[in-house]
Structure formats: C-alpha cells, structure tokens
Amino acid sequence: MSKLLFFDIDGTLLDDRQRLPDSLKPALEAARRNGHLLIINTGRTLCNLEERLEDYPLDGWIMGCGTRVVLRGETLRSMEYPPERSLALRHAVNELGLLTVYECDTALYFDPLTPDCEPIRFFRDFADRKGISREISAEDPEFRIVKLFCFADGETIREFGRRAAVLGMPYEAIPRQRDAWELVPAGYSKGLGMDYLRGRLGIAREDCYAFGDSTNDLPMFEHAGHSIAMGNAEERVKAVCSYVTDRPERDGIAKALQHFGLI
C-alpha cells in the first residue's frame, strides 16, 4: 500500500552547511519505486524553494507552512493577502517597531523603514544572492503577504497578534531561535496542509510519515502516524517523535526509510 512521506527541507534534507547528502536521492528514488508518494513540507514560500530538488523524485509540495499545496504540478490551494491588506499589516508591524522579513510567493520583501541591522541583514544578503529580494512599495501589486519572520520579545509578538486579529488577519506565532518568531496565518500549518492533501488522496493518517527537525515541524508530527526527528533536531522536537534518526549528513533520511521498511 502506498504511504505518504513528508519531508522538511532545512535541517532535514539539507544539513547545517546547506548540502544535500549523496545518499538522499538514491534513497528517495527507492521509496518512489516502492510506490510511496514523496512530498516536501516546508516553511519556505514559493519564491524560495530549493532549486537542487527539481530533479528529485517528488510528487508534491506543501509550502509556507501549509499556505500552498501543490500535487503533481497542480496547485490545489493557496493563500496570500491582497496588497491593501498587506499594507495594513505592514503598518501594524511598523507601529510596534518589529524587525520583520515579509515572506511572499513572489519575493522576500524588506521594508525601507526597517533599520539595516542584524539579523535582517542576514536575510537580505541571502535573498540578494538568490535574486528574490524586493523593497516594499505601496504601488507594488505583488506585495501580497503570506507569512512573516520577526525578531522581537514575546510580549511585542502577542501585541502584534492582537492587532492583526482586529484587522481580520489573525496569525499564530511559532518560536524559533531566541526572540525569533515565524508568524503563520491562523488556520494554516504544516500539519493541516498534510490533512488536506491526504484527504484528497484518500490516505489514512497511520500511512503518513513526517521527517523534520524544528519547532515549525511540530504540527506536522502531530498529524502523522509516524514522526521522525533528525539527529540534529532540538531536544523538545525529539521528545515528541516516535523515532529519532541520524543527522542529514550521516544519511539520516536513508537510515529512517530503511528502519520503517519503506526502502
């Protein structure tokens, strides 16, 4: 019987030096030959996908923490706020002085009103290298916010959440590193994206396998019959998973697929 296999990218398929292990592609090809469906489930939005995965045996993508679902090249659903609502959300961000990267499907947007400081500079340099950096302009029809990455203390993030809810754009905050937060539209997550896709395919929860390493993978683990943490995952992530495999660079994906008899 076909299984649904869901893979995070950063820290799961890619190691901490952004390398794809040599064992990865043969392992995925073997899983595909065994009839399993391979789905990338990432926090990255459409503009920021990993080009090196284009020739890998993938059946679909869940992007932006469940805000876009693609199966065999067909977009089944997508979510983004139109420009006028995106600008209203930007105003709330600026009122609170949040350091923010706006993750859209067309680009990573940066606000010219935001100070040029770390860690925003890190994101901007990354986006410049990939050619996906853009400055916010009130006249830009492609400034359509999907999600945000913010740097602030918890109370400021909670206040932003209250203001966003008043605007009719509620967000849920996922803690990342210290004072770093991934803000995802309420009602969307990696786990709910999985539920949507497996419902379309008629595949049971117990036939779903989720591979990840970070806190934004926790909803994915909750919605899978089998949850696999990479060896480099945070301890709080490992604690909720049914299996802990090795690090990406130590063939963690291949070892886990072998452990579960998927290859």
Short mmCIF file of C-alpha atoms in Angstrom, two decimals:
data_model
loop_
_atom_site.label_atom_id
_atom_site.label_comp_id
_atom_site.label_asym_id
_atom_site.label_seq_id
_atom_site.Cartn_x
_atom_site.Cartn_y
_atom_site.Cartn_z
CA MET A 1 0.00 0.00 0.00
CA SER A 2 1.29 3.49 -0.86
CA LYS A 3 2.46 5.66 2.01
CA LEU A 4 2.70 9.45 2.12
CA LEU A 5 6.16 10.68 3.09
CA PHE A 6 6.54 14.33 4.13
CA PHE A 7 9.97 16.00 4.31
CA ASP A 8 11.06 19.32 5.74
CA ILE A 9 13.98 20.91 3.85
CA ASP A 10 16.33 22.86 6.12
CA GLY A 11 17.99 20.69 8.73
CA THR A 12 16.23 17.61 7.34
CA LEU A 13 17.13 17.13 3.68
CA LEU A 14 19.83 19.81 3.86
CA ASP A 15 22.49 19.66 6.54
CA ASP A 16 23.64 22.69 8.54
CA ARG A 17 26.01 23.65 5.69
CA GLN A 18 23.15 23.60 3.17
CA ARG A 19 24.40 20.41 1.49
CA LEU A 20 22.31 17.54 0.12
CA PRO A 21 23.81 14.20 1.24
CA ASP A 22 24.90 11.82 -1.53
CA SER A 23 22.65 9.12 -0.08
CA LEU A 24 19.49 11.23 -0.28
CA LYS A 25 18.47 11.00 -3.92
CA PRO A 26 19.00 7.20 -4.25
CA ALA A 27 17.00 6.68 -1.04
CA LEU A 28 14.09 8.79 -2.31
CA GLU A 29 14.19 7.06 -5.69
CA ALA A 30 13.98 3.68 -3.95
CA ALA A 31 10.98 4.84 -1.90
CA ARG A 32 9.29 6.08 -5.08
CA ARG A 33 9.90 2.73 -6.81
CA ASN A 34 8.17 1.07 -3.87
CA GLY A 35 5.05 3.08 -4.67
CA HIS A 36 5.27 5.75 -1.98
CA LEU A 37 4.39 9.41 -2.58
CA LEU A 38 7.08 11.97 -1.68
CA ILE A 39 6.01 15.44 -0.55
CA ILE A 40 8.16 18.38 0.53
CA ASN A 41 6.58 20.11 3.54
CA THR A 42 8.40 23.36 4.17
CA GLY A 43 8.05 26.77 5.76
CA ARG A 44 9.58 28.30 2.64
CA THR A 45 7.25 30.17 0.31
CA LEU A 46 7.10 29.70 -3.47
CA CYS A 47 9.89 32.16 -4.31
CA ASN A 48 12.36 30.44 -2.01
CA LEU A 49 12.22 26.77 -2.96
CA GLU A 50 15.38 24.71 -3.22
CA GLU A 51 16.32 24.53 -6.90
CA ARG A 52 18.56 21.50 -6.36
CA LEU A 53 15.47 19.41 -5.59
CA GLU A 54 13.93 20.00 -9.03
CA ASP A 55 15.25 16.72 -10.46
CA TYR A 56 14.44 14.69 -7.34
CA PRO A 57 11.54 12.19 -7.46
CA LEU A 58 8.93 14.40 -5.78
CA ASP A 59 5.15 14.18 -6.10
CA GLY A 60 4.20 17.46 -4.48
CA TRP A 61 4.92 20.40 -2.23
CA ILE A 62 3.33 21.92 0.85
CA MET A 63 4.82 25.42 1.10
CA GLY A 64 4.71 28.33 3.51
CA CYS A 65 3.58 26.17 6.45
CA GLY A 66 0.52 24.87 4.63
CA THR A 67 -0.45 28.06 2.78
CA ARG A 68 0.17 26.49 -0.65
CA VAL A 69 -0.42 22.85 -1.64
CA VAL A 70 0.81 21.50 -4.98
CA LEU A 71 0.37 17.95 -6.25
CA ARG A 72 1.98 16.72 -9.48
CA GLY A 73 2.39 20.29 -10.72
CA GLU A 74 -1.20 21.37 -9.94
CA THR A 75 -1.82 24.00 -7.26
CA LEU A 76 -4.69 22.66 -5.15
CA ARG A 77 -4.93 25.68 -2.87
CA SER A 78 -3.01 28.84 -1.99
CA MET A 79 -3.33 31.72 0.45
CA GLU A 80 -1.99 35.27 0.38
CA TYR A 81 -3.31 38.67 1.45
CA PRO A 82 -4.01 41.28 -1.29
CA PRO A 83 -1.80 44.39 -1.40
CA GLU A 84 -4.14 46.72 0.50
CA ARG A 85 -4.46 44.29 3.41
CA SER A 86 -0.75 43.54 3.30
CA LEU A 87 -0.01 47.26 3.65
CA ALA A 88 -2.35 47.45 6.65
CA LEU A 89 -0.45 44.60 8.27
CA ARG A 90 2.83 46.34 7.49
CA HIS A 91 1.51 49.45 9.29
CA ALA A 92 0.85 47.37 12.42
CA VAL A 93 4.38 45.95 12.20
CA ASN A 94 5.92 49.42 11.94
CA GLU A 95 3.86 50.82 14.80
CA LEU A 96 5.40 48.18 17.06
CA GLY A 97 8.90 48.54 15.62
CA LEU A 98 9.14 44.86 14.69
CA LEU A 99 12.17 43.72 12.73
CA THR A 100 10.39 41.76 10.00
CA VAL A 101 11.00 39.84 6.80
CA TYR A 102 7.83 39.54 4.71
CA GLU A 103 7.65 36.14 3.03
CA CYS A 104 5.58 36.35 -0.14
CA ASP A 105 5.24 33.96 -3.06
CA THR A 106 6.99 36.37 -5.44
CA ALA A 107 9.86 37.59 -3.25
CA LEU A 108 11.17 38.15 0.24
CA TYR A 109 10.20 41.75 0.96
CA PHE A 110 12.15 44.17 3.12
CA ASP A 111 10.86 47.46 4.50
CA PRO A 112 12.99 50.54 3.75
CA LEU A 113 11.81 51.88 7.12
CA THR A 114 13.42 48.95 8.96
CA PRO A 115 16.94 49.62 10.32
CA ASP A 116 19.71 47.89 8.38
CA CYS A 117 20.86 45.65 11.20
CA GLU A 118 21.45 42.05 12.08
CA PRO A 119 19.58 39.74 11.77
CA ILE A 120 17.63 41.43 8.94
CA ARG A 121 20.90 41.89 7.06
CA PHE A 122 21.43 38.12 7.10
CA PHE A 123 18.07 37.54 5.39
CA ARG A 124 18.63 40.37 2.94
CA ASP A 125 22.05 39.03 1.93
CA PHE A 126 20.54 35.58 1.42
CA ALA A 127 17.67 36.97 -0.67
CA ASP A 128 20.07 39.12 -2.72
CA ARG A 129 22.18 36.06 -3.55
CA LYS A 130 19.10 34.17 -4.73
CA GLY A 131 17.66 37.13 -6.63
CA ILE A 132 14.44 37.14 -4.58
CA SER A 133 14.91 40.37 -2.58
CA ARG A 134 12.49 43.25 -3.06
CA GLU A 135 11.75 46.52 -1.28
CA ILE A 136 8.19 47.22 -0.15
CA SER A 137 6.37 49.79 -2.25
CA ALA A 138 2.77 50.89 -1.86
CA GLU A 139 2.43 50.65 -5.65
CA ASP A 140 3.69 47.07 -5.94
CA PRO A 141 0.78 44.75 -6.85
CA GLU A 142 2.88 41.71 -5.92
CA PHE A 143 3.32 42.70 -2.27
CA ARG A 144 0.97 40.01 -1.03
CA ILE A 145 1.95 38.72 2.40
CA VAL A 146 1.83 35.01 3.10
CA LYS A 147 3.81 34.80 6.33
CA LEU A 148 6.34 36.78 8.34
CA PHE A 149 9.60 36.17 10.15
CA CYS A 150 10.00 38.60 13.06
CA PHE A 151 12.53 39.43 15.73
CA ALA A 152 11.03 40.73 18.99
CA ASP A 153 10.26 39.79 22.57
CA GLY A 154 7.23 37.67 23.35
CA GLU A 155 5.03 40.49 24.62
CA THR A 156 5.54 42.53 21.44
CA ILE A 157 4.64 39.49 19.34
CA ARG A 158 1.49 38.96 21.40
CA GLU A 159 0.52 42.61 20.90
CA PHE A 160 1.06 42.25 17.16
CA GLY A 161 -1.18 39.17 17.25
CA ARG A 162 -3.94 41.21 18.90
CA ARG A 163 -3.67 43.97 16.31
CA ALA A 164 -3.56 41.55 13.39
CA ALA A 165 -6.70 39.85 14.71
CA VAL A 166 -8.51 43.21 14.88
CA LEU A 167 -7.54 43.73 11.22
CA GLY A 168 -9.12 40.38 10.40
CA MET A 169 -5.77 38.75 9.69
CA PRO A 170 -5.02 36.55 12.72
CA TYR A 171 -1.60 34.95 12.93
CA GLU A 172 -0.11 32.20 15.04
CA ALA A 173 3.44 32.64 16.34
CA ILE A 174 5.95 29.78 16.23
CA PRO A 175 9.03 30.40 18.42
CA ARG A 176 12.32 29.76 16.64
CA GLN A 177 15.66 30.94 17.97
CA ARG A 178 15.81 33.39 20.87
CA ASP A 179 13.46 36.33 20.15
CA ALA A 180 12.83 34.99 16.63
CA TRP A 181 9.31 34.07 15.53
CA GLU A 182 7.70 32.59 12.46
CA LEU A 183 4.23 34.11 12.04
CA VAL A 184 1.81 31.93 10.08
CA PRO A 185 -1.80 32.81 9.19
CA ALA A 186 -4.22 31.21 11.66
CA GLY A 187 -5.79 28.06 10.28
CA TYR A 188 -2.71 27.04 8.34
CA SER A 189 0.15 24.79 9.37
CA LYS A 190 2.34 22.03 8.03
CA GLY A 191 0.02 19.54 9.74
CA LEU A 192 -3.21 20.96 8.30
CA GLY A 193 -1.59 21.00 4.87
CA MET A 194 -0.91 17.30 5.30
CA ASP A 195 -4.52 16.64 6.31
CA TYR A 196 -5.77 18.49 3.25
CA LEU A 197 -3.53 16.53 0.89
CA ARG A 198 -4.10 13.08 2.36
CA GLY A 199 -7.85 13.78 2.31
CA ARG A 200 -7.62 14.48 -1.42
CA LEU A 201 -5.67 11.26 -1.92
CA GLY A 202 -7.70 9.10 0.46
CA ILE A 203 -4.67 8.04 2.52
CA ALA A 204 -5.06 7.32 6.24
CA ARG A 205 -3.14 9.15 8.94
CA GLU A 206 -1.36 5.94 10.01
CA ASP A 207 0.11 5.70 6.49
CA CYS A 208 1.78 9.12 6.77
CA TYR A 209 5.43 9.59 7.73
CA ALA A 210 6.81 13.03 8.65
CA PHE A 211 10.54 13.90 8.75
CA GLY A 212 11.71 17.14 10.38
CA ASP A 213 13.96 18.90 12.85
CA SER A 214 12.48 22.16 14.17
CA THR A 215 9.58 23.66 16.09
CA ASN A 216 7.62 24.55 12.96
CA ASP A 217 7.58 20.80 12.23
CA LEU A 218 5.66 20.03 15.43
CA PRO A 219 2.22 20.37 13.74
CA MET A 220 3.48 18.02 11.02
CA PHE A 221 4.44 15.42 13.61
CA GLU A 222 1.04 15.71 15.31
CA HIS A 223 -0.77 14.92 12.06
CA ALA A 224 1.36 11.95 11.00
CA GLY A 225 1.07 8.33 12.02
CA HIS A 226 4.87 8.15 12.21
CA SER A 227 7.04 11.11 13.26
CA ILE A 228 10.78 11.06 12.61
CA ALA A 229 13.16 13.61 14.14
CA MET A 230 16.57 14.15 12.60
CA GLY A 231 19.61 13.63 14.82
CA ASN A 232 20.30 17.39 14.79
CA ALA A 233 16.78 18.27 15.99
CA GLU A 234 16.14 20.20 19.18
CA GLU A 235 15.51 18.02 22.21
CA ARG A 236 11.91 19.26 22.55
CA VAL A 237 11.34 18.10 18.97
CA LYS A 238 12.93 14.69 19.55
CA ALA A 239 10.81 14.23 22.67
CA VAL A 240 7.52 14.15 20.75
CA CYS A 241 8.66 11.93 17.87
CA SER A 242 8.17 8.20 17.54
CA TYR A 243 11.66 7.71 16.09
CA VAL A 244 14.95 9.65 16.07
CA THR A 245 17.25 9.03 13.13
CA ASP A 246 20.77 10.29 12.38
CA ARG A 247 21.80 13.73 11.14
CA PRO A 248 21.26 14.61 7.46
CA GLU A 249 24.95 14.39 6.60
CA ARG A 250 25.12 10.97 8.26
CA ASP A 251 22.44 9.56 5.96
CA GLY A 252 19.61 10.17 8.42
CA ILE A 253 16.86 10.04 5.79
CA ALA A 254 18.12 6.81 4.21
CA LYS A 255 18.51 5.18 7.62
CA ALA A 256 14.97 6.13 8.66
CA LEU A 257 13.46 4.87 5.41
CA GLN A 258 15.25 1.57 5.95
CA HIS A 259 14.14 1.42 9.59
CA PHE A 260 10.47 1.66 8.60
CA GLY A 261 10.80 -0.75 5.68
CA LEU A 262 10.00 1.94 3.15
CA ILE A 263 13.05 1.06 1.06
#
